[in-house]
Amino acid sequence: MPEEDNHQNSEPEPAEPGAVIQTPEADVEVLPGQEPAVTADHEHKEQKKPASDSRFGRFKGWYVHHKKFTIPGSVLVLALLLIAIPFTRFAIAGLFVTKNYSVTVVDSTTNTPVSGAKVSMGPISAETDGTGKATLKSVKPGSHQATFSKKYYKDETVSLTVSVVNQKQIPTIKMTATGHQVKVNVTDVVNKKTLGNVEIVAAGITSKTDEKGTATIVLPAGLSEQQAKLSLSGYNDTTVTIKVSNDKAQQNDFTMTPAGQVYFLSKLSGKIDVVKTNLDGTGRKTVLAGTGKEQETGTVLLASRDWKYLALLSRRAGNAPALYLIDTSNDSLSTIDEGNAEFSLAGWVNDDFVYSVTRTNVQLWQANRQALKGFNAPTKKLTTLDQVGGTGSGQSDYLNHYIGDVYAYDSQVLYGLNWSSAALGGTDNKQATFNTVKADGSAKKAIKSFGLAAGAQAYNVAIEQRVESPAEINLKFYDGNNDIFYVYANGQVKDKSGQTSDSFYNANYPTYLESPTDKQTFWSESRDGKNTLFVGNEEGQDGKQIATLSDYKPYGWYTDKYLLVSKNSSELYIMPNTGSTTPIKISDYHKPALTFSGYGGGYGGL
């Protein structure tokens, strides 16, 4: 019998020392007594499992393998899904976003705005304005129950949705009145323009006019009239009586007066008092009662352009006048200057009052007889701007240095310094000067000097001034032989050809009254026998004729919106700066005998 093959069941024979064992997977050398080494490729083959054949399995494998991109993408998709659902969208947006939301409320019958209505969304509320609009602040996006309420109207509740994006349309809510409706229209008493946003308080309710100056308000039934208070910033509060009709919306027209007061002199009491009134003449009060010692011709009141301060020249006691300041914020009185002196008023330079003083107890030939001074009203500081005097021993040989015309414009004080002598030839070597200085005493200089011609003699060396326009001054100087003419403008003095003594003295020189902001001027000219009023720019140019009112003359400004005019030098009126309406009377007043022609830095001098 053939021999059996027992190879598969037989134990391997021990290897001889130094023999090499061959493995079936790879040619790996294994030393006797060691386990065969497993290669990386072999390990991979051992660990690798067959991939799933299902779609989910393949997707899962792809998702895990690309998790750097798949996880952020999944978060984004989830967020978009939540935002797409209204409930979750608003809940999420409310955590990060709040929006302002506006509504408009109108009357269901008249379809006019309902002002003063309370609009609420939960704890957030607002009140409608004169146009019926209310804006709720910082509302969370989502659906809200909004409530609308106002006295003498039925309450309303409306469901409104506040969007995450900006509001595109403003919903209109109608409210039904339970009382009688009345219409109110409010205008400016001076310029007749309608006034918006006027607050109307009546019968426990508050309403406001729209931009057209109108409001429809509801009052309790059964009334024929109702008192109301009108309020608006920049205007005096006004108490009015509203008429109520049972069968229709009664029309009520009212006016309001711009806030402010004008000050002027009055002899209504028999003495010269300082009084004030509102711009429509109401609220008259005596600020400073006269003592009875005031001079008819020597009492002057000049107001600064903003009406904050008044300079009063008056003899209230003794035999000499004094110069006073009235602060209109509290109507207090303080003394600027006094003594044995004569005061010549130049006027206001913003908050500084400029004047010259001549001490009557100092002789022509003595030093420091005259001084030019500036008084700062807010600080009450008095500054000597210039001071002059004379030389000699008496009336027969004096040589006097004196202050000539003084003009204030654009923060500058322009003035002449002149010479006079008792004897002919005493001024031969002297020069008159045209000078400038600021009201605080700074920047003082002589712009130009003027002397006699060679060989000429005169008792006076002096310059004369005429204000051509706010920024120009005509000058005349006699050099002992001839009159020579100049013009001052832009800080320089230049020759003016064509000027004659006749035109210098007899020309029409309007007084240009500067507006409080320095941007406009107001003046008058006589044309065809009528007094014609003009408003122009700060230099008195580009004049626009606003009225031909032969009975009226310029008096001043009240703010840049209103003009003050006088009639018969005893009646004070106010009108718009456009001249669009007839002037309304403020009051009668006392006009001093002194007139300050050419002075436009304040009011009351004409």
CSV table of C-alpha atoms in Angstrom, one decimal, residues 291-497:
chain,number,residue,atom,x,y,z
A,291,THR,CA,-38.2,160.7,39.7
A,292,GLY,CA,-39.4,163.9,38.1
A,293,LYS,CA,-35.9,165.3,37.7
A,294,GLU,CA,-35.4,163.9,34.3
A,295,GLN,CA,-34.6,166.3,31.5
A,296,GLU,CA,-37.0,166.4,28.5
A,297,THR,CA,-34.1,166.7,26.0
A,298,GLY,CA,-31.4,164.8,27.8
A,299,THR,CA,-33.0,161.5,28.6
A,300,VAL,CA,-32.0,158.7,26.2
A,301,LEU,CA,-32.5,154.9,26.2
A,302,LEU,CA,-30.4,152.8,23.8
A,303,ALA,CA,-31.0,149.0,23.6
A,304,SER,CA,-28.3,146.5,22.5
A,305,ARG,CA,-29.2,144.5,19.4
A,306,ASP,CA,-30.2,141.4,21.4
A,307,TRP,CA,-32.2,143.5,23.9
A,308,LYS,CA,-30.2,142.0,26.8
A,309,TYR,CA,-28.9,145.4,27.9
A,310,LEU,CA,-30.1,149.0,28.0
A,311,ALA,CA,-28.0,152.1,28.3
A,312,LEU,CA,-29.9,154.9,30.0
A,313,LEU,CA,-28.7,158.5,30.1
A,314,SER,CA,-30.8,160.4,32.7
A,315,ARG,CA,-30.7,163.0,35.4
A,316,ARG,CA,-32.5,161.2,38.1
A,317,ALA,CA,-31.1,163.2,41.0
A,318,GLY,CA,-29.0,166.3,41.5
A,319,ASN,CA,-28.1,168.7,38.7
A,320,ALA,CA,-26.0,166.3,36.5
A,321,PRO,CA,-27.0,163.4,34.4
A,322,ALA,CA,-25.6,159.9,34.9
A,323,LEU,CA,-25.1,156.9,32.7
A,324,TYR,CA,-26.9,153.7,33.8
A,325,LEU,CA,-27.1,150.1,32.8
A,326,ILE,CA,-30.4,148.1,32.9
A,327,ASP,CA,-29.9,144.3,32.7
A,328,THR,CA,-33.1,143.0,31.1
A,329,SER,CA,-32.6,139.5,32.5
A,330,ASN,CA,-33.8,140.8,35.9
A,331,ASP,CA,-34.4,144.5,35.1
A,332,SER,CA,-31.7,145.5,37.6
A,333,LEU,CA,-30.1,149.0,37.5
A,334,SER,CA,-26.4,149.8,38.0
A,335,THR,CA,-24.4,152.9,37.4
A,336,ILE,CA,-21.9,153.1,34.5
A,337,ASP,CA,-20.5,156.6,35.0
A,338,GLU,CA,-21.5,159.8,36.8
A,339,GLY,CA,-20.1,163.0,38.2
A,340,ASN,CA,-19.5,166.5,36.9
A,341,ALA,CA,-19.5,165.5,33.3
A,342,GLU,CA,-21.3,165.6,29.9
A,343,PHE,CA,-21.8,162.3,28.2
A,344,SER,CA,-21.8,161.8,24.4
A,345,LEU,CA,-23.2,158.3,23.5
A,346,ALA,CA,-21.6,156.4,20.6
A,347,GLY,CA,-23.6,153.2,21.1
A,348,TRP,CA,-23.4,149.5,21.6
A,349,VAL,CA,-20.6,147.3,20.1
A,350,ASN,CA,-22.1,143.9,20.9
A,351,ASP,CA,-22.1,143.7,24.7
A,352,ASP,CA,-19.9,146.8,25.2
A,353,PHE,CA,-21.3,150.3,25.4
A,354,VAL,CA,-19.0,153.1,24.1
A,355,TYR,CA,-19.3,156.7,24.9
A,356,SER,CA,-17.1,159.8,25.5
A,357,VAL,CA,-17.1,161.9,28.6
A,358,THR,CA,-16.2,165.5,29.1
A,359,ARG,CA,-15.4,166.6,32.7
A,360,THR,CA,-17.0,170.0,33.1
A,361,ASN,CA,-14.7,170.8,36.1
A,362,VAL,CA,-11.6,170.4,33.9
A,363,GLN,CA,-10.7,173.4,31.8
A,364,LEU,CA,-9.8,173.4,28.0
A,365,TRP,CA,-6.1,173.9,28.8
A,366,GLN,CA,-5.9,171.1,31.4
A,367,ALA,CA,-5.0,167.5,30.9
A,368,ASN,CA,-7.4,164.5,30.8
A,369,ARG,CA,-10.4,166.7,30.1
A,370,GLN,CA,-12.0,164.1,27.7
A,371,ALA,CA,-12.0,160.3,27.6
A,372,LEU,CA,-13.3,157.7,25.3
A,373,LYS,CA,-14.6,154.7,27.3
A,374,GLY,CA,-16.0,151.2,26.8
A,375,PHE,CA,-18.2,149.5,29.4
A,376,ASN,CA,-18.6,145.7,29.2
A,377,ALA,CA,-22.1,144.9,30.4
A,378,PRO,CA,-21.7,141.2,31.4
A,379,THR,CA,-18.6,141.9,33.6
A,380,LYS,CA,-19.4,145.6,34.4
A,381,LYS,CA,-15.8,146.5,33.6
A,382,LEU,CA,-15.1,150.1,32.5
A,383,THR,CA,-12.1,150.7,30.2
A,384,THR,CA,-10.6,154.0,29.1
A,385,LEU,CA,-10.0,153.6,25.4
A,386,ASP,CA,-8.3,157.0,24.9
A,387,GLN,CA,-7.8,160.2,26.8
A,388,VAL,CA,-6.9,163.7,25.8
A,389,GLY,CA,-6.6,167.2,27.2
A,390,GLY,CA,-5.0,170.6,26.6
A,391,THR,CA,-2.1,172.8,27.4
A,392,GLY,CA,-1.8,176.5,28.3
A,393,SER,CA,-2.7,178.7,31.2
A,394,GLY,CA,-6.1,180.1,30.3
A,395,GLN,CA,-8.7,181.1,27.7
A,396,SER,CA,-6.2,183.3,25.8
A,397,ASP,CA,-3.5,180.7,25.1
A,398,TYR,CA,-5.1,177.2,25.4
A,399,LEU,CA,-4.3,174.4,23.0
A,400,ASN,CA,-7.0,171.7,23.3
A,401,HIS,CA,-6.8,168.1,22.1
A,402,TYR,CA,-10.4,166.8,21.8
A,403,ILE,CA,-12.4,163.8,20.7
A,404,GLY,CA,-14.4,164.2,17.5
A,405,ASP,CA,-17.1,162.0,16.0
A,406,VAL,CA,-17.2,158.4,17.2
A,407,TYR,CA,-18.7,155.5,15.2
A,408,ALA,CA,-18.9,151.9,16.2
A,409,TYR,CA,-19.0,149.1,13.6
A,410,ASP,CA,-18.1,145.4,13.5
A,411,SER,CA,-16.4,145.2,16.9
A,412,GLN,CA,-14.4,148.4,16.1
A,413,VAL,CA,-14.6,151.9,17.5
A,414,LEU,CA,-13.7,154.5,14.9
A,415,TYR,CA,-13.0,158.1,16.1
A,416,GLY,CA,-11.3,161.3,15.3
A,417,LEU,CA,-8.9,163.2,17.5
A,418,ASN,CA,-8.8,167.0,16.7
A,419,TRP,CA,-7.0,170.2,17.8
A,420,SER,CA,-8.3,173.7,18.6
A,421,SER,CA,-6.5,176.7,19.9
A,422,ALA,CA,-7.3,180.2,21.3
A,423,ALA,CA,-4.9,181.9,18.9
A,424,LEU,CA,-4.5,181.7,15.2
A,425,GLY,CA,-1.5,179.6,14.3
A,426,GLY,CA,-1.6,177.7,17.6
A,427,THR,CA,-2.3,174.5,15.7
A,428,ASP,CA,0.3,174.9,12.9
A,429,ASN,CA,2.3,171.9,13.9
A,430,LYS,CA,-0.5,169.7,15.1
A,431,GLN,CA,-2.2,166.8,13.2
A,432,ALA,CA,-5.7,165.4,13.5
A,433,THR,CA,-5.9,161.6,13.4
A,434,PHE,CA,-8.5,159.1,12.4
A,435,ASN,CA,-8.2,156.2,14.8
A,436,THR,CA,-9.5,152.7,15.6
A,437,VAL,CA,-9.6,150.7,18.8
A,438,LYS,CA,-11.6,147.7,20.0
A,439,ALA,CA,-14.1,148.2,22.8
A,440,ASP,CA,-11.9,146.4,25.3
A,441,GLY,CA,-9.0,148.8,24.6
A,442,SER,CA,-6.9,146.5,22.4
A,443,ALA,CA,-5.6,147.1,18.9
A,444,LYS,CA,-5.5,150.9,19.1
A,445,LYS,CA,-3.9,152.7,16.2
A,446,ALA,CA,-4.0,155.8,14.1
A,447,ILE,CA,-5.1,154.9,10.6
A,448,LYS,CA,-4.3,158.3,9.0
A,449,SER,CA,-3.0,161.7,10.1
A,450,PHE,CA,-4.1,165.1,8.7
A,451,GLY,CA,-2.1,168.3,8.9
A,452,LEU,CA,-2.4,171.9,7.6
A,453,ALA,CA,-0.9,172.8,4.2
A,454,ALA,CA,2.5,174.5,4.2
A,455,GLY,CA,2.2,178.1,5.3
A,456,ALA,CA,-1.5,177.7,6.2
A,457,GLN,CA,-2.9,178.8,9.6
A,458,ALA,CA,-6.2,177.9,11.3
A,459,TYR,CA,-7.8,177.8,14.7
A,460,ASN,CA,-8.8,174.2,14.2
A,461,VAL,CA,-7.2,171.1,12.8
A,462,ALA,CA,-10.1,168.7,12.6
A,463,ILE,CA,-11.8,166.0,10.5
A,464,GLU,CA,-15.6,165.5,10.1
A,465,GLN,CA,-17.3,162.2,9.4
A,466,ARG,CA,-20.5,161.1,7.6
A,467,VAL,CA,-21.5,157.4,7.6
A,468,GLU,CA,-22.0,156.4,3.9
A,469,SER,CA,-22.9,152.8,4.7
A,470,PRO,CA,-22.2,150.4,7.5
A,471,ALA,CA,-18.7,149.7,6.3
A,472,GLU,CA,-17.8,153.1,4.7
A,473,ILE,CA,-17.3,156.6,6.3
A,474,ASN,CA,-16.8,159.8,4.3
A,475,LEU,CA,-14.2,162.1,5.8
A,476,LYS,CA,-13.7,165.8,5.2
A,477,PHE,CA,-10.6,167.8,6.2
A,478,TYR,CA,-9.8,171.5,5.8
A,479,ASP,CA,-6.1,172.0,5.4
A,480,GLY,CA,-6.2,175.7,5.8
A,481,ASN,CA,-6.7,176.4,2.1
A,482,ASN,CA,-9.1,173.8,0.7
A,483,ASP,CA,-11.5,171.1,1.7
A,484,ILE,CA,-10.1,167.6,1.0
A,485,PHE,CA,-12.3,164.5,1.0
A,486,TYR,CA,-11.5,160.9,1.8
A,487,VAL,CA,-13.3,157.6,2.4
A,488,TYR,CA,-12.6,155.0,5.0
A,489,ALA,CA,-13.3,151.3,4.0
A,490,ASN,CA,-11.7,148.0,4.7
A,491,GLY,CA,-9.3,149.4,7.3
A,492,GLN,CA,-7.9,152.1,5.0
A,493,VAL,CA,-8.4,155.8,4.3
A,494,LYS,CA,-8.2,156.8,0.6
A,495,ASP,CA,-8.8,160.0,-1.4
A,496,LYS,CA,-12.4,160.4,-2.7
A,497,SER,CA,-12.5,162.2,-5.9
